[in-house]
Coordinates of C-alpha atoms in Angstrom, one line a residue:
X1 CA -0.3 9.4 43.1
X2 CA 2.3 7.4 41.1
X3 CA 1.2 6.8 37.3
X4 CA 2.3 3.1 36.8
X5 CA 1.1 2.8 33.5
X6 CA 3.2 5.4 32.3
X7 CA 6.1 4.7 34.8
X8 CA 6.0 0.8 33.6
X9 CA 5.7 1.4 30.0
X10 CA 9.1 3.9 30.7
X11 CA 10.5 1.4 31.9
X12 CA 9.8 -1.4 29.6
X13 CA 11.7 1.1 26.9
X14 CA 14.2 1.8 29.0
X15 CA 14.9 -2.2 28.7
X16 CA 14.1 -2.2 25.2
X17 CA 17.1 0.3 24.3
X18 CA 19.4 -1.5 26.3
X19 CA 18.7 -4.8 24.6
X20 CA 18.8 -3.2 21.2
X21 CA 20.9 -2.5 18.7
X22 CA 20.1 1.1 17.4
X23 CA 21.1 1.9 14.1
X24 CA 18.8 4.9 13.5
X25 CA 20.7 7.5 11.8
X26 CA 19.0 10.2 13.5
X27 CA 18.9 8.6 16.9
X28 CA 21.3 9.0 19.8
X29 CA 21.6 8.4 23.4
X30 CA 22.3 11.2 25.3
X31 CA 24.2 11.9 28.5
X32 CA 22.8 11.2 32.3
X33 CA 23.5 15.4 32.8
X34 CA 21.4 16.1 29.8
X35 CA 18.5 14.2 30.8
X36 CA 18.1 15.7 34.1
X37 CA 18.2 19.3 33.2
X38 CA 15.3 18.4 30.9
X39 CA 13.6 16.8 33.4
X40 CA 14.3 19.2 36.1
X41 CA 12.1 21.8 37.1
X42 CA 12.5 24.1 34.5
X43 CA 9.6 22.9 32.4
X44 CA 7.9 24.7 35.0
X45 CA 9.0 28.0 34.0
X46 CA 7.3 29.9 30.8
X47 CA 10.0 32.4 29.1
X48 CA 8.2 33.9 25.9
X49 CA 10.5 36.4 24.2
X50 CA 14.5 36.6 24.5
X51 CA 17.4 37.3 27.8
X52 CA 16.1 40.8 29.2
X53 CA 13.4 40.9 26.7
X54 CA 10.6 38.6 28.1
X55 CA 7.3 38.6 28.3
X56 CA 6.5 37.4 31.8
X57 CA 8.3 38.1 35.2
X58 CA 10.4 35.6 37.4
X59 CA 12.6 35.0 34.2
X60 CA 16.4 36.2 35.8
X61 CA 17.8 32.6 36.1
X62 CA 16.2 31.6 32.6
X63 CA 17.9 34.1 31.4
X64 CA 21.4 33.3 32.3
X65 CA 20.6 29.6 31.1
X66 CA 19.7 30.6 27.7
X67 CA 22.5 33.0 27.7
X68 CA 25.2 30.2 28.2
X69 CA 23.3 28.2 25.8
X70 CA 23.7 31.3 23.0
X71 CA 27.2 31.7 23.4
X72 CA 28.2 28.1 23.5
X73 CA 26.7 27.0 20.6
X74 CA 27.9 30.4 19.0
X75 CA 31.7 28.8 20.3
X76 CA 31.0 25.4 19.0
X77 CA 30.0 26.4 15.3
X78 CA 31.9 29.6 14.9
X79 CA 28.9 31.0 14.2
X80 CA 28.0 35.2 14.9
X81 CA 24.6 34.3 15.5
X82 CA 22.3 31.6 17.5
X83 CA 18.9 30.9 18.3
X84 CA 18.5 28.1 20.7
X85 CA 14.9 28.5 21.1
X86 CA 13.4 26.2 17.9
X87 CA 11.2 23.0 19.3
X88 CA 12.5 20.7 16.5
X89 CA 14.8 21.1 13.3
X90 CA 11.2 21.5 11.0
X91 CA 10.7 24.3 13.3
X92 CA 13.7 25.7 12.9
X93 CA 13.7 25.3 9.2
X94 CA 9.9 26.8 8.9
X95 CA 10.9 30.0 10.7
X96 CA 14.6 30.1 8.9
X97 CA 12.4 30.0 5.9
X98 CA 10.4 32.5 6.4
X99 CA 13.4 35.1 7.6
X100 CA 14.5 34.6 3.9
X101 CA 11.5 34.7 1.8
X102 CA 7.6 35.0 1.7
X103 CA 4.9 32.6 0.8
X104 CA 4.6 31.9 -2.7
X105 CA 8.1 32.2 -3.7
X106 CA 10.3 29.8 -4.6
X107 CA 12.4 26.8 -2.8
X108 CA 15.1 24.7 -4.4
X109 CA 15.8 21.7 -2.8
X110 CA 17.2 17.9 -2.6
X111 CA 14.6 15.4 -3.8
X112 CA 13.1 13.7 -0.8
X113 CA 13.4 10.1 -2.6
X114 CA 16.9 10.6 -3.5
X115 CA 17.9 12.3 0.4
X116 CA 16.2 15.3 1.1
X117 CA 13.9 15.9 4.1
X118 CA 10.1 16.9 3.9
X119 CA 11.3 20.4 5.2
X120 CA 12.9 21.0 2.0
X121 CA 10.1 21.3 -0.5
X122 CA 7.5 18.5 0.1
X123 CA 4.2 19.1 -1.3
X124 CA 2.6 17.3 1.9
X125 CA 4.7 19.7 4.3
X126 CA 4.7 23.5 4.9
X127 CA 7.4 24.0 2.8
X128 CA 5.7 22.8 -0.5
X129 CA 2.0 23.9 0.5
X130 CA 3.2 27.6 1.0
X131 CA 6.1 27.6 -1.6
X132 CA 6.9 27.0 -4.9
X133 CA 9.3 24.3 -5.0
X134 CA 11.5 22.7 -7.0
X135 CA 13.8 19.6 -7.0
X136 CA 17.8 18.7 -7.4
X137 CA 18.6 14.9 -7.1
X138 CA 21.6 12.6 -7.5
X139 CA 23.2 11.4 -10.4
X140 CA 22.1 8.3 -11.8
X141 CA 25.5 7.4 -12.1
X142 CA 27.2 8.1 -9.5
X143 CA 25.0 8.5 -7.3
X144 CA 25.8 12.3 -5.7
X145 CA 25.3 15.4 -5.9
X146 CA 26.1 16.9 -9.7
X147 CA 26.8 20.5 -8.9
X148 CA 27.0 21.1 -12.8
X149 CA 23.0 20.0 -13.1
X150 CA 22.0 21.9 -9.5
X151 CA 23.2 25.0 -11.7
X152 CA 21.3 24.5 -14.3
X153 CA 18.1 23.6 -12.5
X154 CA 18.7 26.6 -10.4
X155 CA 19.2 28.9 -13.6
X156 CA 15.8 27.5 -15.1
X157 CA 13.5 27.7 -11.6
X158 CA 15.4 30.9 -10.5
X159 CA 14.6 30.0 -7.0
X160 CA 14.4 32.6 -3.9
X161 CA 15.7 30.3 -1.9
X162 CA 18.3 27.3 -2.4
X163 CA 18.6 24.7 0.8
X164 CA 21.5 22.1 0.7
X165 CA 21.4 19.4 3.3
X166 CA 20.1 15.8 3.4
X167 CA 18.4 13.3 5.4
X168 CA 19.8 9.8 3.7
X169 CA 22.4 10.9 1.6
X170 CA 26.4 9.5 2.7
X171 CA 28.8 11.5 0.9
X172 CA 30.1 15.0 2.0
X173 CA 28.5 17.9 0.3
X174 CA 30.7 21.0 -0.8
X175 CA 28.2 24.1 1.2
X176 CA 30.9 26.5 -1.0
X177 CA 29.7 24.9 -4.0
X178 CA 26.1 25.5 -3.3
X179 CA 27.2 29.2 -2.2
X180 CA 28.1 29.6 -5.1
X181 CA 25.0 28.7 -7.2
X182 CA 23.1 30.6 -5.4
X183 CA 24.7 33.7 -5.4
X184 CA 24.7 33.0 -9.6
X185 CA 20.9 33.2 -9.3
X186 CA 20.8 35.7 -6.7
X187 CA 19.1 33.4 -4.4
X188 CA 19.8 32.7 -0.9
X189 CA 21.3 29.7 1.0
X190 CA 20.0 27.7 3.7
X191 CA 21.8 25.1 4.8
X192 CA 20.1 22.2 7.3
X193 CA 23.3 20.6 8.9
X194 CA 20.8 18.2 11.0
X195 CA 22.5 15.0 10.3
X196 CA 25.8 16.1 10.0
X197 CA 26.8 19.2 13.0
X198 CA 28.5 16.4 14.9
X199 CA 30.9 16.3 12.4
X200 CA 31.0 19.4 11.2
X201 CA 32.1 20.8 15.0
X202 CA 34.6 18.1 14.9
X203 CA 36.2 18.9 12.1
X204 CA 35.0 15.6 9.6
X205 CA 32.9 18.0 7.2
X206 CA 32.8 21.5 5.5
X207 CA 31.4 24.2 7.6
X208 CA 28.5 26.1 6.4
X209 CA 28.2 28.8 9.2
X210 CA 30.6 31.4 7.1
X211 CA 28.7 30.1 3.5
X212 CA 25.1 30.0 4.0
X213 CA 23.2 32.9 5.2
X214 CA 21.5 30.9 8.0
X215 CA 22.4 27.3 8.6
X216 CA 19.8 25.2 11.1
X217 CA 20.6 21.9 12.8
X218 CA 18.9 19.3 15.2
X219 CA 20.7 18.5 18.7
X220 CA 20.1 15.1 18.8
X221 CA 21.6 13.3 16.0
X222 CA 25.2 13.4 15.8
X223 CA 25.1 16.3 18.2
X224 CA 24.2 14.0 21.0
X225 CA 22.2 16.7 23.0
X226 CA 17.8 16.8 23.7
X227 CA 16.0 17.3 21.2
X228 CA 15.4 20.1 19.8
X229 CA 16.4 22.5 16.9
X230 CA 18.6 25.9 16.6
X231 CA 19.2 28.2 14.0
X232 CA 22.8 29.6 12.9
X233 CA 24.4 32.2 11.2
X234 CA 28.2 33.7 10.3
X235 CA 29.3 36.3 8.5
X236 CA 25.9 37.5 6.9
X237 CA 23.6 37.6 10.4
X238 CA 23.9 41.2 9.7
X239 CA 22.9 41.3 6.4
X240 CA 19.7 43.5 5.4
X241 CA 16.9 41.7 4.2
X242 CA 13.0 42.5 3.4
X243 CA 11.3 41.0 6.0
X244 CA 7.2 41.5 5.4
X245 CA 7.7 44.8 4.0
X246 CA 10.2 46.1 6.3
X247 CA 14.4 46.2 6.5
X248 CA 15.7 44.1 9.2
X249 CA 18.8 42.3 9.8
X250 CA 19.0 38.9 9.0
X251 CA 19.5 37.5 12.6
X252 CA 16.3 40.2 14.0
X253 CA 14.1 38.7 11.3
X254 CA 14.8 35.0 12.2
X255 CA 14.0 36.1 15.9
X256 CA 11.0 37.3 15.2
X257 CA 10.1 34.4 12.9
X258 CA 10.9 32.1 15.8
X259 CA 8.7 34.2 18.4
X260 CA 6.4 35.4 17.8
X261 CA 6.2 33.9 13.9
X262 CA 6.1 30.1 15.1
X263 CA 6.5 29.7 18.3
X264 CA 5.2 30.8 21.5
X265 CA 7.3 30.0 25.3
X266 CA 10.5 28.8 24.7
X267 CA 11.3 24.7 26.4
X268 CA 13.4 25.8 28.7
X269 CA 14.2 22.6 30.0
X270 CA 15.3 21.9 26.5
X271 CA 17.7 24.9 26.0
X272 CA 19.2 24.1 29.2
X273 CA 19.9 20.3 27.8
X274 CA 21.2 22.1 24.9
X275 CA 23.9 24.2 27.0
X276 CA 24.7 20.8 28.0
X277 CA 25.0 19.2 24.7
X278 CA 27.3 22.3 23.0
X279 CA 29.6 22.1 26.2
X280 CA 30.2 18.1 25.6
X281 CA 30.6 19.1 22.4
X282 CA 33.4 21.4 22.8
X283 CA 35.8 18.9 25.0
X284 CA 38.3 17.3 23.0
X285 CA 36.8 13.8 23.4
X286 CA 33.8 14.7 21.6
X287 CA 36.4 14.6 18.7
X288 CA 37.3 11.2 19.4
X289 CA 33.9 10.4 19.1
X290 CA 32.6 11.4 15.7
X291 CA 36.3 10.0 14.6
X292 CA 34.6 6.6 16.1
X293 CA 31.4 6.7 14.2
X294 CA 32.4 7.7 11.1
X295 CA 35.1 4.3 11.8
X296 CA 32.1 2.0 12.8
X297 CA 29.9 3.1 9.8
X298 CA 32.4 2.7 7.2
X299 CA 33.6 -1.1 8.7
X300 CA 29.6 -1.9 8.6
X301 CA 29.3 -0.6 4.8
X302 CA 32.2 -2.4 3.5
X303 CA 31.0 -5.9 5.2
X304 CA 27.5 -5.2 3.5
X305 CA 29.6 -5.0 0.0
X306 CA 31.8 -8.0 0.8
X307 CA 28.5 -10.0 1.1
X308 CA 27.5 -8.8 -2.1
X309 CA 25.2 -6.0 -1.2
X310 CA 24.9 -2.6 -3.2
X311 CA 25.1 0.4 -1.2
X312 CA 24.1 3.5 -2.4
X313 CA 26.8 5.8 -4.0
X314 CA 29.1 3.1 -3.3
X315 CA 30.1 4.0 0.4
X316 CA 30.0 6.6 3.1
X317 CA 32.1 9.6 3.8
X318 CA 29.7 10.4 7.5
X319 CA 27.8 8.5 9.9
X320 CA 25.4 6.4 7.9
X321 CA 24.6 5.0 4.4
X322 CA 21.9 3.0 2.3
X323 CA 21.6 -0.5 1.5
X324 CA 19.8 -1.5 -2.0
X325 CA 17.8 -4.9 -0.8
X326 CA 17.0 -5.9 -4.8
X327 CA 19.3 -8.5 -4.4
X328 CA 17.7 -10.1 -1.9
X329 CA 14.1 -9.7 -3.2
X330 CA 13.3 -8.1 0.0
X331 CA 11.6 -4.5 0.7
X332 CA 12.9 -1.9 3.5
X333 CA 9.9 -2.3 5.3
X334 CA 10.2 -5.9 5.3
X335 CA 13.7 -6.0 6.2
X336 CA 12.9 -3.4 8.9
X337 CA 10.4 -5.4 10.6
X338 CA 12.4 -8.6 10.3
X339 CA 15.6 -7.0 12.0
X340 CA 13.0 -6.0 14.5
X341 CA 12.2 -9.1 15.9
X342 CA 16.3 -9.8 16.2
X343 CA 16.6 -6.5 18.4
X344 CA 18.3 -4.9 15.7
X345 CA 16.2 -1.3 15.1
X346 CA 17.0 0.6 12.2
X347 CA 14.4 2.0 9.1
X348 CA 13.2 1.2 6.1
X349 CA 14.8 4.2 3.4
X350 CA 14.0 5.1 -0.4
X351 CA 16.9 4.6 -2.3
X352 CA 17.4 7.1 -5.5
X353 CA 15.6 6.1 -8.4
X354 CA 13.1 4.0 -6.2
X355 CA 10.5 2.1 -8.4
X356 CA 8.8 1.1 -4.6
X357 CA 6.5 3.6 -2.9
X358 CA 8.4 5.2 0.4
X359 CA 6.1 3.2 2.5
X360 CA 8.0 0.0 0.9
X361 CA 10.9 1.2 0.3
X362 CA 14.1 -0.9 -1.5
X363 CA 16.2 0.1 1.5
X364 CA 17.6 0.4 5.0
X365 CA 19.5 3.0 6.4
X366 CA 21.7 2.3 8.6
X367 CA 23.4 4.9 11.4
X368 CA 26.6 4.5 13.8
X369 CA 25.9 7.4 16.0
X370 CA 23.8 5.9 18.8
X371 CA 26.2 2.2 18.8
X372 CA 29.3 4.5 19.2
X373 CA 28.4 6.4 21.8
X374 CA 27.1 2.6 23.6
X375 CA 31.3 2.6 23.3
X376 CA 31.3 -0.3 20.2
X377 CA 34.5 -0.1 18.4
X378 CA 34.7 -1.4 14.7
X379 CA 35.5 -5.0 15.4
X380 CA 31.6 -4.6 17.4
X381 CA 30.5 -2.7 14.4
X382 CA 31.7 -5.5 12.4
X383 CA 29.9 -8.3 14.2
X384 CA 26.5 -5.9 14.2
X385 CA 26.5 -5.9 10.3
X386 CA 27.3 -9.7 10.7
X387 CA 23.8 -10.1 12.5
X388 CA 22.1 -7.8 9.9
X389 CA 23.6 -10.1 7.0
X390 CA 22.7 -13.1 8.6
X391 CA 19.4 -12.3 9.7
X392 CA 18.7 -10.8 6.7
X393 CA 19.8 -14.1 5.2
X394 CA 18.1 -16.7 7.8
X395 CA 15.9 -19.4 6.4
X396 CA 13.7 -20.4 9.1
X397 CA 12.4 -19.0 12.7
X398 CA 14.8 -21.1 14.3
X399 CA 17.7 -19.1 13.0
X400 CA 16.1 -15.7 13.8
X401 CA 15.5 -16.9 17.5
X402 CA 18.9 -17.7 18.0
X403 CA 20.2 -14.4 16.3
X404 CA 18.1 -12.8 18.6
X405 CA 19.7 -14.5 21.7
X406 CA 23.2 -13.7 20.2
X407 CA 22.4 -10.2 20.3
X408 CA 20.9 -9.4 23.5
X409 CA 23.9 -11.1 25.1
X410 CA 26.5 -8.8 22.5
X411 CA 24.6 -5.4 23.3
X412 CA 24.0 -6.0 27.1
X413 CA 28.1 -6.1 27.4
X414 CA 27.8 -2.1 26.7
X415 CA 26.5 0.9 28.7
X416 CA 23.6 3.2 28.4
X417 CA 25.4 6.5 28.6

């Protein structure tokens, strides 16, 4: 018996995405192959444990699958070690975490108000309820990262653990710089590359895999694969650590925090979507592609700053930025559901040095990922941060009605991949 409540609601997003302009950074579309192997039967099939090493029987073809997945995304990175197996990036951070260090030690990491994530120290997620953790931020200045002041925070806390990575922040961040702290403290590095692997495989941004001891990532943001998580390493996944009273290689204790430590079976489905994703990722067009976005998103910055618009840190050096809204007495979450209504999605985004709660917000973030891979070019990036500005800027309902109608007819012109 066909669900049609379910099938029609699919449906009706199906039509929403196509008739909308996605600028959320850590969104993507990805390919027709990818959707089908996680849709295919393979969410049938449970697969606790590891290729040769499971749990239940019937696992042979599961096996192979998460093979190719291991050693492709072990091709892609450069990376010595990979677990594919993580349901999410916060799942892959959690059990990267606790490969590292135990409860109650403690976590240095990137404000979440000034571009952190809430995997990174949050007192309202694991990582600040079972750590100790303290904060880096961005200059008020400038904006960035201040290496000089990360060292000296880092030589005051003496954290266990040090994670670089960011959520909202535009500018590239130096991993050996980071390395380098934390080896002055005698911590170690974990570097979340969520946001940023696209490039990073591509070639646009610093590498972690040889400079962190374990590096995690998403697959769906500028990866372009399912969602999901994975966890990294180089040079180090050797290296013996103390893992619950016990010596163990770095890359055996982050199995065993994955499964059994946080997870149970494995998404199969997923991993094989994965495979998908790291293959893509290896062709030479995939290249191309992040070469587009970061193209798109700086064309849609600058038009923001020729209109008189602050953006945060004063540009972009990846595939998204902030806009400040104080000039337009307008919040993020305001401006969010506004551009909403005009088909234009994107979020709401604390900006550093916020006086407004996160909920509120002084800012949008804004993404070129998921328009890019639609196949806009940076004269269509242009005109989509022509619609923002002006529906931003409209006076009246009439204006925001025909915006609307504007857009729908621009984005329909381009393909779902």
């Amino acid at each position: 018996m066909r669900d049609d409540q379910i099938f029609n609601l699919i449906e009706k997003e199906k039509l929403r995405e196509k008739e909308h302009i996605e600028l959320i950074a850590s969104e993507n579309f990805t390919s027709l192959e990818i959707r089908q192997a996680v849709g295919s039967i393979l969410t049938n099939k449970y697969a606790e444990g590891y290729p040769l090493n499971r749990y239940y029987g019937g696992c042979s073809f599961i096996d192979e699958i998460e093979a190719l997945a291991i050693s492709r995304a072990k091709e892609l990175f450069g990376a010595e070690y990979a677990n594919v197996q993580p349901h999410s990036g916060s799942q892959a951070n959690m059990a990267a975490i606790m490969a590292l260090i135990n409860p109650g030690d403690r976590i240095l990491g990137m404000q979440l108000s000034h571009g952190g994530h809430l995997t990174h120290g949050s007192r309202v997620n694991f990582s600040g309820i079972f750590f100790n953790t303290y904060f880096y931020g961005v200059s008020r200045d400038s904006e960035m990262i201040d290496y000089d002041e990360v060292l000296k925070i880092a030589r005051d806390c003496r954290p266990n653990l040090i994670i670089a990575g960011a959520s909202s922040y535009s500018r590239e961040i130096d991993f050996k710089k980071f390395r380098e702290i934390a080896d002055d403290v005698s911590a170690y590095l974990l570097c979340d590359i969520a946001h940023i692997s696209g490039l990073i495989v591509a070639g646009f941004h610093n590498s972690s895999i040889d400079v962190a001891h374990l590096t995690t990532s998403t697959t769906h943001k500028t990866l372009r694969g399912p969602r999901g998580g994975i966890i990294l390493s180089g040079k180090d996944f050797n290296k013996l650590v103390n893992f619950n009273g016990k010596e163990k290689t770095l890359s055996n204790a982050v199995n065993s925090t994955v499964f059994p430590g946080t997870q149970g079976g494995p998404l199969v489905h997923v991993i094989a979507g994965k495979a998908i994703a790291f293959r893509e990722a290896l062709q030479e067009n995939f290249k191309e592609y992040i070469a587009n976005v970061i193209k798109n998103t700086k064309v849609m910055a600058e038009y923001f700053k020729s209109e008189g618009f602050r953006i945060v840190s004063g540009g972009t050096d990846n595939h998204l930025f902030l806009v400040d809204l104080s000039s337009l007495d307008l919040t993020g979450a305001e401006a969010e559901k506004l551009l909403e209504s005009v088909n234009i999605t994107l979020n709401k985004n604390a900006i550093p040095f916020d006086k407004k709660s996160p909920s509120v917000a002084s800012g949008i973030r804004i993404g070129g990922a998921a328009i890019t891979s639609r196949g806009l070019n940076e004269n269509d990036s242009l005109n989509v941060a022509k619609f923002i500005v002006r529906a931003l800027k409209a006076k009246s309902d009439i204006e925001l009605k025909q915006i609307k109608k504007e857009v729908v007819r621009f984005i329909r012109d381009f393909d779902m991949p």
